[in-house]
Amino acid sequence: MSATVINYHGAMSRWPSNPRGRLQQAAMELFTEHGYDQTTVAGIAERAGLTERTFFRHFSDKREVLFFGGEQLEAMMVAALRSAPPEATPLGAIEAALSAVTEFFDERHPLSQARQVIIDAHPELQEREGAKMDRIAGALTEALRARGVPDPDARLTADAGIAVFRSAFAQWVRSDVGDMSACIEECLATLEKVIEQGR
Amino acid sequence: MSATVINYHGAMSRWPSNPRGRLQQAAMELFTEHGYDQTTVAGIAERAGLTERTFFRHFSDKREVLFFGGEQLEAMMVAALRSAPPEATPLGAIEAALSAVTEFFDERHPLSQARQVIIDAHPELQEREGAKMDRIAGALTEALRARGVPDPDARLTADAGIAVFRSAFAQWVRSDVGDMSACIEECLATLEKVIEQGR
DNA sequence: GCCATTGATGACAGTTGCTGACATCAATCA
DNA sequence: TGATTGATGTCAGCAACTGTCATCAATGGC
């Protein structure tokens, strides 16, 4: 049943070939060992048994190797939002989207922590992370519009939801227990509190 | 009284030398004429009568030439937040910060529109814009903490405020009238509505 | 079993963003 | 007048990224 094989490059891996995964693994290792700046794409490719050119066939740029998979997250959230009951409020639908990914994160707590250490040390990576969040916010906005939520309500609700997600994630990734849904709930309640407290 | 002078490079400008301004102007022109990708830093520098090396002495990278001045915006917002009355609520203080920059924008409506056309066409520029917003959100968070607002309240309020700002800006920059404070007020009211509407 | 096609990769050259190091020159000041 | 300072020019070089073509394993019709 084990899928360990020898491919035609002589490399051994859990799944046949899987060059993208090998590149991601190699990148994480090198970023952790020597830092992001000190790591070259050529170095990552070499450790993965591939060439620099192939790296750029799998990832649009050097940063992307750390963020690949964000589309999956986006898809999960959008799907959850779509399957929320039609009578749900915009904020309720957003809450459903956030809740849909807590399990995904709880299963990857150590990996997320290692990743965050790298990102926190490099502004260009934080920039990319923000861009990914913006992308998700845009997708959620679109999904809310599809539910009949007008503008600017849709965008503001989605952005507020992403703000909750970011605060919750920051809290979750720092903690050791790793209960993402509790963090979401707390941050969402906090947002409601500061808004209802008024200006 | 006019400050037009001939500097030692033979260049003429409204203010003596002002290399940074010349580079920004040249960049805006070239980005608009030929697009961001097709414009090289060497080309910008040449049009400004300077060298590529000097460009990078004034701007940390190619994108930054479009975003220089963001620190000024951040400073204005932080100052306004600081001078808000101590009894103001977190959201009220954030509203003061947003209101403090509406005039600044209203005075630069056409320039903002031209800039936005360029940014909208290039994901890497949108990424930088998001990073600038994140930076401001961080500064506002810190300023709220200094007022005694705890975490995660401070971060969430600041992020919500930036979300309002972004929606308001998008609306303002698309419009022809250019009344930023009205856009801020509308978006803030919308945010309050969608939150108070509940989950 | 053979061959054409397809998809992923390697090889290689080239452009551009960006940096370090040193030289130059005008302005300033002791 | 001469030393210093700050901004710029010059030049070499690295690394990110791209276009192009060759290679080769796998696939599928015959």
Short mmCIF file of C-alpha atoms (C1' of nucleotides) in Angstrom, two decimals:
data_model
loop_
_atom_site.label_atom_id
_atom_site.label_comp_id
_atom_site.label_asym_id
_atom_site.label_seq_id
_atom_site.Cartn_x
_atom_site.Cartn_y
_atom_site.Cartn_z
CA MET A 1 0.00 0.00 0.00
CA SER A 2 2.92 2.32 0.52
CA ALA A 3 3.44 4.59 -2.46
CA THR A 4 7.19 4.98 -2.03
CA VAL A 5 8.72 4.63 -5.48
CA ILE A 6 11.90 5.30 -7.37
CA ASN A 7 11.19 7.66 -10.23
CA TYR A 8 13.25 8.08 -13.35
CA HIS A 9 15.42 10.72 -11.74
CA GLY A 10 16.47 8.33 -9.06
CA ALA A 11 14.73 10.38 -6.40
CA MET A 12 12.69 8.65 -3.73
CA SER A 13 9.52 10.12 -2.32
CA ARG A 14 6.32 9.20 -0.57
CA TRP A 15 4.41 9.85 -3.76
CA PRO A 16 5.74 9.32 -7.24
CA SER A 17 7.78 12.35 -8.24
CA ASN A 18 5.68 15.17 -6.71
CA PRO A 19 8.11 17.92 -7.69
CA ARG A 20 6.01 20.71 -6.25
CA GLY A 21 5.95 19.14 -2.83
CA ARG A 22 9.68 18.49 -2.96
CA LEU A 23 10.31 22.13 -3.81
CA GLN A 24 8.09 23.30 -0.97
CA GLN A 25 9.82 21.00 1.46
CA ALA A 26 13.27 22.05 0.33
CA ALA A 27 12.31 25.71 0.54
CA MET A 28 10.95 25.41 4.08
CA GLU A 29 14.12 23.66 5.18
CA LEU A 30 16.48 26.17 3.61
CA PHE A 31 14.47 29.20 4.73
CA THR A 32 14.52 27.86 8.28
CA GLU A 33 18.20 26.92 8.21
CA HIS A 34 19.70 29.93 6.46
CA GLY A 35 16.95 32.52 6.20
CA TYR A 36 14.86 33.68 3.26
CA ASP A 37 17.33 36.18 1.81
CA GLN A 38 20.29 33.84 2.01
CA THR A 39 18.40 31.13 0.16
CA THR A 40 18.50 31.20 -3.64
CA VAL A 41 15.94 29.63 -5.93
CA ALA A 42 18.78 27.68 -7.52
CA GLY A 43 19.60 26.30 -4.06
CA ILE A 44 16.01 25.23 -3.45
CA ALA A 45 15.82 23.54 -6.82
CA GLU A 46 19.11 21.76 -6.27
CA ARG A 47 17.99 20.33 -2.92
CA ALA A 48 14.78 19.14 -4.57
CA GLY A 49 16.78 17.52 -7.37
CA LEU A 50 15.38 19.91 -9.96
CA THR A 51 16.48 22.99 -11.84
CA GLU A 52 15.77 26.65 -11.23
CA ARG A 53 13.72 26.82 -14.41
CA THR A 54 11.45 24.08 -13.14
CA PHE A 55 10.93 25.94 -9.88
CA PHE A 56 9.46 28.84 -11.82
CA ARG A 57 7.22 26.49 -13.73
CA HIS A 58 5.60 25.46 -10.45
CA PHE A 59 5.65 28.79 -8.60
CA SER A 60 5.22 32.19 -10.15
CA ASP A 61 7.95 33.63 -7.97
CA LYS A 62 10.23 32.87 -5.04
CA ARG A 63 7.71 33.91 -2.40
CA GLU A 64 4.94 31.82 -3.81
CA VAL A 65 6.55 28.56 -2.70
CA LEU A 66 5.47 29.49 0.84
CA PHE A 67 1.93 30.42 -0.08
CA PHE A 68 0.89 27.75 -2.51
CA GLY A 69 -2.31 26.20 -1.22
CA GLY A 70 -3.99 29.48 -0.43
CA GLU A 71 -6.38 28.82 -3.28
CA GLN A 72 -7.56 25.76 -1.40
CA LEU A 73 -8.34 27.88 1.64
CA GLU A 74 -10.19 30.37 -0.47
CA ALA A 75 -12.22 27.61 -2.10
CA MET A 76 -13.19 26.14 1.28
CA MET A 77 -14.39 29.48 2.58
CA VAL A 78 -16.32 30.37 -0.55
CA ALA A 79 -17.97 26.95 -0.58
CA ALA A 80 -19.04 27.31 3.03
CA LEU A 81 -20.40 30.77 2.37
CA ARG A 82 -22.37 29.49 -0.60
CA SER A 83 -23.91 26.68 1.38
CA ALA A 84 -24.96 28.91 4.25
CA PRO A 85 -28.77 29.15 4.59
CA PRO A 86 -30.25 31.83 2.33
CA GLU A 87 -31.82 33.60 5.30
CA ALA A 88 -28.49 34.01 7.04
CA THR A 89 -27.31 37.59 7.57
CA PRO A 90 -24.13 38.73 5.77
CA LEU A 91 -22.16 38.50 8.98
CA GLY A 92 -23.64 35.10 9.72
CA ALA A 93 -22.60 33.84 6.31
CA ILE A 94 -19.09 35.17 6.85
CA GLU A 95 -18.94 33.44 10.20
CA ALA A 96 -19.80 30.19 8.45
CA ALA A 97 -16.96 30.76 6.02
CA LEU A 98 -14.48 31.32 8.83
CA SER A 99 -15.68 28.34 10.81
CA ALA A 100 -15.24 26.12 7.80
CA VAL A 101 -11.45 26.35 7.92
CA THR A 102 -10.72 26.05 11.63
CA GLU A 103 -10.26 22.30 11.42
CA PHE A 104 -7.91 22.68 8.48
CA PHE A 105 -5.68 24.92 10.59
CA ASP A 106 -5.88 22.90 13.78
CA GLU A 107 -4.48 19.95 11.85
CA ARG A 108 -1.47 22.00 10.74
CA HIS A 109 -0.50 23.90 13.84
CA PRO A 110 3.25 23.14 13.97
CA LEU A 111 3.71 23.71 10.26
CA SER A 112 1.86 27.02 10.51
CA GLN A 113 4.11 28.10 13.35
CA ALA A 114 7.29 27.32 11.42
CA ARG A 115 5.92 29.14 8.40
CA GLN A 116 4.97 32.16 10.47
CA VAL A 117 8.45 32.49 11.92
CA ILE A 118 9.80 32.83 8.39
CA ILE A 119 7.10 35.25 7.29
CA ASP A 120 7.41 37.45 10.38
CA ALA A 121 11.08 38.02 9.59
CA HIS A 122 10.56 39.26 6.02
CA PRO A 123 8.43 42.22 4.96
CA GLU A 124 8.16 40.97 1.39
CA LEU A 125 6.58 37.78 2.68
CA GLN A 126 4.17 39.71 4.87
CA GLU A 127 3.26 41.66 1.78
CA ARG A 128 2.40 38.49 -0.06
CA GLU A 129 0.43 37.15 2.87
CA GLY A 130 -1.61 40.34 2.91
CA ALA A 131 -2.21 39.99 -0.80
CA LYS A 132 -3.53 36.46 -0.28
CA MET A 133 -5.89 37.71 2.39
CA ASP A 134 -7.06 40.47 0.07
CA ARG A 135 -7.70 37.90 -2.58
CA ILE A 136 -9.84 35.86 -0.23
CA ALA A 137 -11.67 39.00 0.87
CA GLY A 138 -12.43 39.69 -2.78
CA ALA A 139 -13.75 36.19 -3.32
CA LEU A 140 -15.94 36.41 -0.23
CA THR A 141 -17.20 39.79 -1.38
CA GLU A 142 -18.20 38.30 -4.69
CA ALA A 143 -19.92 35.38 -2.97
CA LEU A 144 -21.87 37.76 -0.76
CA ARG A 145 -22.95 39.75 -3.80
CA ALA A 146 -24.16 36.52 -5.34
CA ARG A 147 -26.37 36.15 -2.25
CA GLY A 148 -27.90 39.52 -2.98
CA VAL A 149 -25.85 41.63 -0.57
CA PRO A 150 -25.34 45.06 -2.17
CA ASP A 151 -22.20 47.21 -2.21
CA PRO A 152 -20.49 48.51 -0.17
CA ASP A 153 -22.08 46.15 2.36
CA ALA A 154 -20.58 43.05 0.77
CA ARG A 155 -17.03 44.36 0.68
CA LEU A 156 -17.17 45.76 4.20
CA THR A 157 -18.56 42.57 5.66
CA ALA A 158 -15.96 40.47 3.89
CA ASP A 159 -13.14 42.78 4.99
CA ALA A 160 -14.40 42.73 8.55
CA GLY A 161 -14.47 38.95 8.40
CA ILE A 162 -10.91 38.83 7.14
CA ALA A 163 -9.86 41.20 9.91
CA VAL A 164 -11.39 38.79 12.39
CA PHE A 165 -9.60 35.92 10.70
CA ARG A 166 -6.23 37.67 10.87
CA SER A 167 -6.56 38.55 14.51
CA ALA A 168 -7.77 35.07 15.32
CA PHE A 169 -4.96 33.48 13.33
CA ALA A 170 -2.33 35.63 15.06
CA GLN A 171 -3.69 34.55 18.42
CA TRP A 172 -3.98 30.90 17.43
CA VAL A 173 -0.53 30.61 15.91
CA ARG A 174 1.07 32.07 19.03
CA SER A 175 -0.76 29.71 21.33
CA ASP A 176 0.15 26.11 22.04
CA VAL A 177 -3.29 24.62 22.38
CA GLY A 178 -4.40 25.44 18.87
CA ASP A 179 -8.14 25.81 19.03
CA MET A 180 -8.79 28.04 16.07
CA SER A 181 -12.57 28.14 16.38
CA ALA A 182 -12.34 29.56 19.88
CA CYS A 183 -10.07 32.31 18.60
CA ILE A 184 -12.50 33.11 15.80
CA GLU A 185 -15.41 33.28 18.20
CA GLU A 186 -13.53 35.55 20.58
CA CYS A 187 -12.37 37.93 17.88
CA LEU A 188 -15.76 38.08 16.25
CA ALA A 189 -17.36 38.90 19.59
CA THR A 190 -14.72 41.55 20.17
CA LEU A 191 -15.41 43.15 16.81
CA GLU A 192 -19.12 43.26 17.57
CA LYS A 193 -18.36 44.80 20.92
CA VAL A 194 -16.15 47.63 19.64
CA ILE A 195 -18.61 48.50 16.89
CA GLU A 196 -21.71 48.40 19.09
CA GLN A 197 -19.87 50.47 21.66
CA GLY A 198 -20.34 53.27 19.12
CA ARG A 199 -18.21 56.23 18.07
CA MET B 1 9.83 84.90 -5.73
CA SER B 2 9.76 82.09 -8.29
CA ALA B 3 12.15 79.32 -7.36
CA THR B 4 12.92 78.22 -10.90
CA VAL B 5 16.64 77.70 -11.13
CA ILE B 6 19.26 76.08 -13.28
CA ASN B 7 21.15 73.56 -11.23
CA TYR B 8 24.64 72.29 -11.93
CA HIS B 9 23.30 69.48 -14.08
CA GLY B 10 21.65 71.93 -16.42
CA ALA B 11 18.19 70.73 -15.42
CA MET B 12 15.43 73.24 -14.80
CA SER B 13 12.75 72.74 -12.19
CA ARG B 14 10.28 74.56 -10.03
CA TRP B 15 12.45 73.88 -7.01
CA PRO B 16 16.20 73.58 -7.07
CA SER B 17 17.12 70.04 -8.10
CA ASN B 18 14.40 68.01 -6.28
CA PRO B 19 15.55 64.70 -7.72
CA ARG B 20 12.95 62.66 -5.89
CA GLY B 21 10.11 64.67 -7.35
CA ARG B 22 11.59 64.46 -10.82
CA LEU B 23 11.84 60.70 -10.54
CA GLN B 24 8.23 60.42 -9.36
CA GLN B 25 7.04 62.61 -12.21
CA ALA B 26 9.04 60.68 -14.79
CA ALA B 27 7.75 57.39 -13.41
CA MET B 28 4.11 58.47 -13.52
CA GLU B 29 4.53 59.61 -17.11
CA LEU B 30 6.25 56.47 -18.29
CA PHE B 31 3.91 54.12 -16.41
CA THR B 32 0.95 55.91 -17.97
CA GLU B 33 2.44 56.02 -21.47
CA HIS B 34 3.92 52.52 -21.73
CA GLY B 35 2.69 50.59 -18.70
CA TYR B 36 4.45 49.52 -15.56
CA ASP B 37 6.12 46.38 -16.89
CA GLN B 38 7.41 48.02 -20.02
CA THR B 39 9.04 50.79 -18.03
CA THR B 40 12.55 50.17 -16.73
CA VAL B 41 14.12 51.91 -13.78
CA ALA B 42 16.93 52.98 -16.09
CA GLY B 43 14.33 54.62 -18.32
CA ILE B 44 12.77 56.50 -15.41
CA ALA B 45 16.14 57.72 -14.25
CA GLU B 46 17.09 58.80 -17.75
CA ARG B 47 13.96 60.88 -18.18
CA ALA B 48 14.65 62.49 -14.81
CA GLY B 49 18.21 63.25 -15.85
CA LEU B 50 19.65 60.90 -13.25
CA THR B 51 21.10 57.41 -13.10
CA GLU B 52 19.54 54.13 -12.13
CA ARG B 53 21.73 53.95 -9.04
CA THR B 54 20.39 57.27 -7.83
CA PHE B 55 16.83 56.04 -8.28
CA PHE B 56 17.53 53.29 -5.78
CA ARG B 57 19.03 55.79 -3.37
CA HIS B 58 15.68 57.58 -3.24
CA PHE B 59 13.31 54.61 -3.47
CA SER B 60 13.87 51.19 -1.97
CA ASP B 61 12.49 49.51 -5.08
CA LYS B 62 10.72 50.17 -8.35
CA ARG B 63 7.22 50.06 -6.86
CA GLU B 64 8.02 52.49 -4.11
CA VAL B 65 8.21 55.45 -6.49
CA LEU B 66 4.41 55.28 -6.68
CA PHE B 67 3.87 54.99 -2.93
CA PHE B 68 6.31 57.46 -1.49
CA GLY B 69 4.36 59.82 0.74
CA GLY B 70 2.41 57.11 2.49
CA GLU B 71 4.35 57.84 5.64
CA GLN B 72 2.86 61.30 5.58
CA LEU B 73 -0.64 59.86 5.48
CA GLU B 74 0.16 57.51 8.32
CA ALA B 75 1.53 60.39 10.39
CA MET B 76 -1.58 62.50 9.84
CA MET B 77 -3.87 59.69 10.93
CA VAL B 78 -1.84 58.80 13.98
CA ALA B 79 -1.64 62.45 15.02
CA ALA B 80 -5.41 62.83 14.71
CA LEU B 81 -5.99 59.68 16.70
CA ARG B 82 -3.65 60.90 19.41
CA SER B 83 -5.40 64.23 19.70
CA ALA B 84 -8.86 62.70 19.93
CA PRO B 85 -10.49 63.31 23.32
CA PRO B 86 -9.50 60.70 25.91
CA GLU B 87 -13.12 59.77 26.52
CA ALA B 88 -13.68 58.92 22.86
CA THR B 89 -14.53 55.31 22.10
CA PRO B 90 -12.04 53.27 20.02
CA LEU B 91 -14.29 53.54 16.99
CA GLY B 92 -14.74 57.25 17.59
CA ALA B 93 -10.99 57.75 17.70
CA ILE B 94 -10.58 55.80 14.47
CA GLU B 95 -13.24 57.92 12.85
CA ALA B 96 -11.25 61.01 13.81
CA ALA B 97 -8.16 59.51 12.19
CA LEU B 98 -10.05 58.84 8.96
CA SER B 99 -11.65 62.27 8.90
CA ALA B 100 -8.25 63.88 9.28
CA VAL B 101 -7.13 62.88 5.80
CA THR B 102 -10.23 63.55 3.71
CA GLU B 103 -9.08 67.06 2.81
CA PHE B 104 -5.68 65.75 1.80
CA PHE B 105 -7.33 63.42 -0.69
CA ASP B 106 -9.91 65.87 -1.99
CA GLU B 107 -7.05 68.15 -2.99
CA ARG B 108 -5.46 65.38 -5.06
CA HIS B 109 -8.38 63.78 -6.81
CA PRO B 110 -7.09 63.74 -10.42
CA LEU B 111 -3.64 62.56 -9.39
CA SER B 112 -5.18 59.80 -7.29
CA GLN B 113 -7.26 58.68 -10.24
CA ALA B 114 -4.26 58.48 -12.57
CA ARG B 115 -2.32 56.57 -9.94
CA GLN B 116 -5.18 54.16 -9.38
CA VAL B 117 -5.40 53.31 -13.06
CA ILE B 118 -1.79 52.18 -12.94
CA ILE B 119 -2.17 50.27 -9.69
CA ASP B 120 -5.36 48.52 -10.80
CA ALA B 121 -3.53 47.07 -13.78
CA HIS B 122 -0.69 45.47 -11.80
CA PRO B 123 -1.04 42.92 -9.03
CA GLU B 124 2.40 43.67 -7.65
CA LEU B 125 1.37 47.28 -7.14
CA GLN B 126 -1.86 46.24 -5.46
CA GLU B 127 0.25 44.11 -3.19
CA ARG B 128 2.32 47.10 -2.20
CA GLU B 129 -0.76 49.22 -1.67
CA GLY B 130 -2.15 46.59 0.66
CA ALA B 131 1.12 46.52 2.54
CA LYS B 132 0.95 50.27 3.02
CA MET B 133 -2.56 49.94 4.40
CA ASP B 134 -1.42 47.18 6.72
CA ARG B 135 1.33 49.42 7.93
CA ILE B 136 -1.12 52.18 8.72
CA ALA B 137 -3.39 49.69 10.45
CA GLY B 138 -0.44 48.65 12.59
CA ALA B 139 0.34 52.24 13.50
CA LEU B 140 -3.29 52.92 14.40
CA THR B 141 -3.38 49.74 16.47
CA GLU B 142 -0.35 50.92 18.39
CA ALA B 143 -1.89 54.35 18.91
CA LEU B 144 -5.08 52.78 20.22
CA ARG B 145 -3.08 50.64 22.62
CA ALA B 146 -1.40 53.80 23.84
CA ARG B 147 -4.87 55.08 24.68
CA GLY B 148 -5.45 52.03 26.83
CA VAL B 149 -7.41 49.92 24.36
CA PRO B 150 -6.50 46.25 24.98
CA ASP B 151 -5.87 43.50 22.44
CA PRO B 152 -7.43 42.19 20.28
CA ASP B 153 -9.80 45.18 20.48
CA ALA B 154 -7.18 47.62 19.24
CA ARG B 155 -6.17 45.59 16.21
CA LEU B 156 -9.74 44.78 15.23
CA THR B 157 -10.88 48.38 15.51
CA ALA B 158 -7.93 49.60 13.48
CA ASP B 159 -8.46 46.93 10.83
CA ALA B 160 -12.15 47.75 10.65
CA GLY B 161 -11.25 51.39 10.22
CA ILE B 162 -8.85 50.59 7.40
CA ALA B 163 -11.54 48.47 5.76
CA VAL B 164 -13.83 51.48 5.89
CA PHE B 165 -11.09 53.63 4.46
CA ARG B 166 -10.46 51.26 1.58
CA SER B 167 -14.11 51.00 0.64
CA ALA B 168 -14.52 54.75 0.95
CA PHE B 169 -11.42 55.38 -1.14
CA ALA B 170 -12.57 53.02 -3.86
CA GLN B 171 -15.90 54.82 -4.02
CA TRP B 172 -14.30 58.27 -3.91
CA VAL B 173 -11.70 57.59 -6.57
CA ARG B 174 -14.32 56.29 -8.98
CA SER B 175 -16.56 59.29 -8.48
CA ASP B 176 -16.13 62.66 -10.11
CA VAL B 177 -17.31 64.88 -7.30
CA GLY B 178 -14.60 63.87 -4.87
CA ASP B 179 -16.12 64.30 -1.43
CA MET B 180 -14.09 61.86 0.59
CA SER B 181 -15.65 62.60 3.96
CA ALA B 182 -19.10 61.71 2.65
CA CYS B 183 -17.73 58.36 1.43
CA ILE B 184 -16.14 57.72 4.81
CA GLU B 185 -19.37 58.50 6.62
CA GLU B 186 -21.41 56.27 4.35
CA CYS B 187 -19.03 53.32 4.63
CA LEU B 188 -18.71 53.66 8.37
CA ALA B 189 -22.49 53.68 8.72
CA THR B 190 -22.68 50.64 6.46
CA LEU B 191 -20.17 48.76 8.58
CA GLU B 192 -22.15 49.54 11.72
CA LYS B 193 -25.30 48.36 9.99
CA VAL B 194 -23.97 44.99 8.85
CA ILE B 195 -22.46 44.27 12.25
CA GLU B 196 -25.48 45.33 14.27
CA GLN B 197 -27.67 43.34 11.95
CA GLY B 198 -26.12 40.36 13.72
CA ARG B 199 -25.07 36.89 12.62
"C1'" DG C 1 4.87 -4.08 -30.56
"C1'" DC C 2 5.46 0.48 -32.97
"C1'" DC C 3 5.02 5.22 -33.52
"C1'" DA C 4 3.03 9.96 -32.92
"C1'" DT C 5 1.67 12.91 -29.38
"C1'" DT C 6 1.75 15.06 -25.00
"C1'" DG C 7 3.53 16.87 -20.73
"C1'" DA C 8 7.19 17.73 -17.75
"C1'" DT C 9 11.89 18.83 -17.42
"C1'" DG C 10 16.75 20.36 -18.70
"C1'" DA C 11 19.83 23.56 -20.90
"C1'" DC C 12 21.05 28.05 -22.04
"C1'" DA C 13 20.99 32.79 -23.12
"C1'" DG C 14 19.25 37.15 -21.96
"C1'" DT C 15 16.88 41.09 -19.38
"C1'" DT C 16 16.08 43.58 -15.33
"C1'" DG C 17 15.87 44.70 -10.47
"C1'" DC C 18 18.89 45.67 -6.98
"C1'" DT C 19 23.52 46.15 -4.17
"C1'" DG C 20 28.35 47.20 -2.87
"C1'" DA C 21 32.40 49.82 -3.53
"C1'" DC C 22 34.80 53.62 -4.94
"C1'" DA C 23 35.37 58.12 -7.40
"C1'" DT C 24 33.72 62.80 -8.24
"C1'" DC C 25 32.08 67.30 -7.38
"C1'" DA C 26 29.54 71.17 -5.33
"C1'" DA C 27 28.48 73.22 -1.05
"C1'" DT C 28 29.82 74.19 3.51
"C1'" DC C 29 32.57 75.42 7.21
"C1'" DA C 30 36.58 75.78 10.33
"C1'" DT D 1 42.31 77.97 1.87
"C1'" DG D 2 41.74 73.38 2.82
"C1'" DA D 3 39.06 69.61 5.05
"C1'" DT D 4 34.57 67.69 5.33
"C1'" DT D 5 30.08 66.34 3.99
"C1'" DG D 6 26.29 64.93 1.08
"C1'" DA D 7 24.55 63.73 -3.22
"C1'" DT D 8 25.61 61.73 -7.47
"C1'" DG D 9 28.11 58.96 -11.18
"C1'" DT D 10 30.50 54.75 -12.54
"C1'" DC D 11 31.19 50.06 -12.66
"C1'" DA D 12 31.08 45.29 -11.45
"C1'" DG D 13 28.23 41.70 -10.01
"C1'" DC D 14 24.42 38.71 -8.09
"C1'" DA D 15 19.99 36.82 -8.22
"C1'" DA D 16 15.22 36.84 -9.82
"C1'" DC D 17 12.72 35.83 -13.70
"C1'" DT D 18 11.63 34.75 -18.92
"C1'" DG D 19 11.79 32.89 -23.72
"C1'" DT D 20 13.18 29.19 -26.52
"C1'" DC D 21 14.40 24.89 -27.90
"C1'" DA D 22 15.90 20.09 -26.96
"C1'" DT D 23 15.07 15.85 -24.40
"C1'" DC D 24 12.70 12.06 -22.61
"C1'" DA D 25 9.20 9.26 -20.25
"C1'" DA D 26 4.47 8.12 -20.54
"C1'" DT D 27 0.36 7.52 -23.18
"C1'" DG D 28 -2.73 5.95 -26.62
"C1'" DG D 29 -4.14 4.61 -31.23
"C1'" DC D 30 -2.86 1.42 -34.79
#
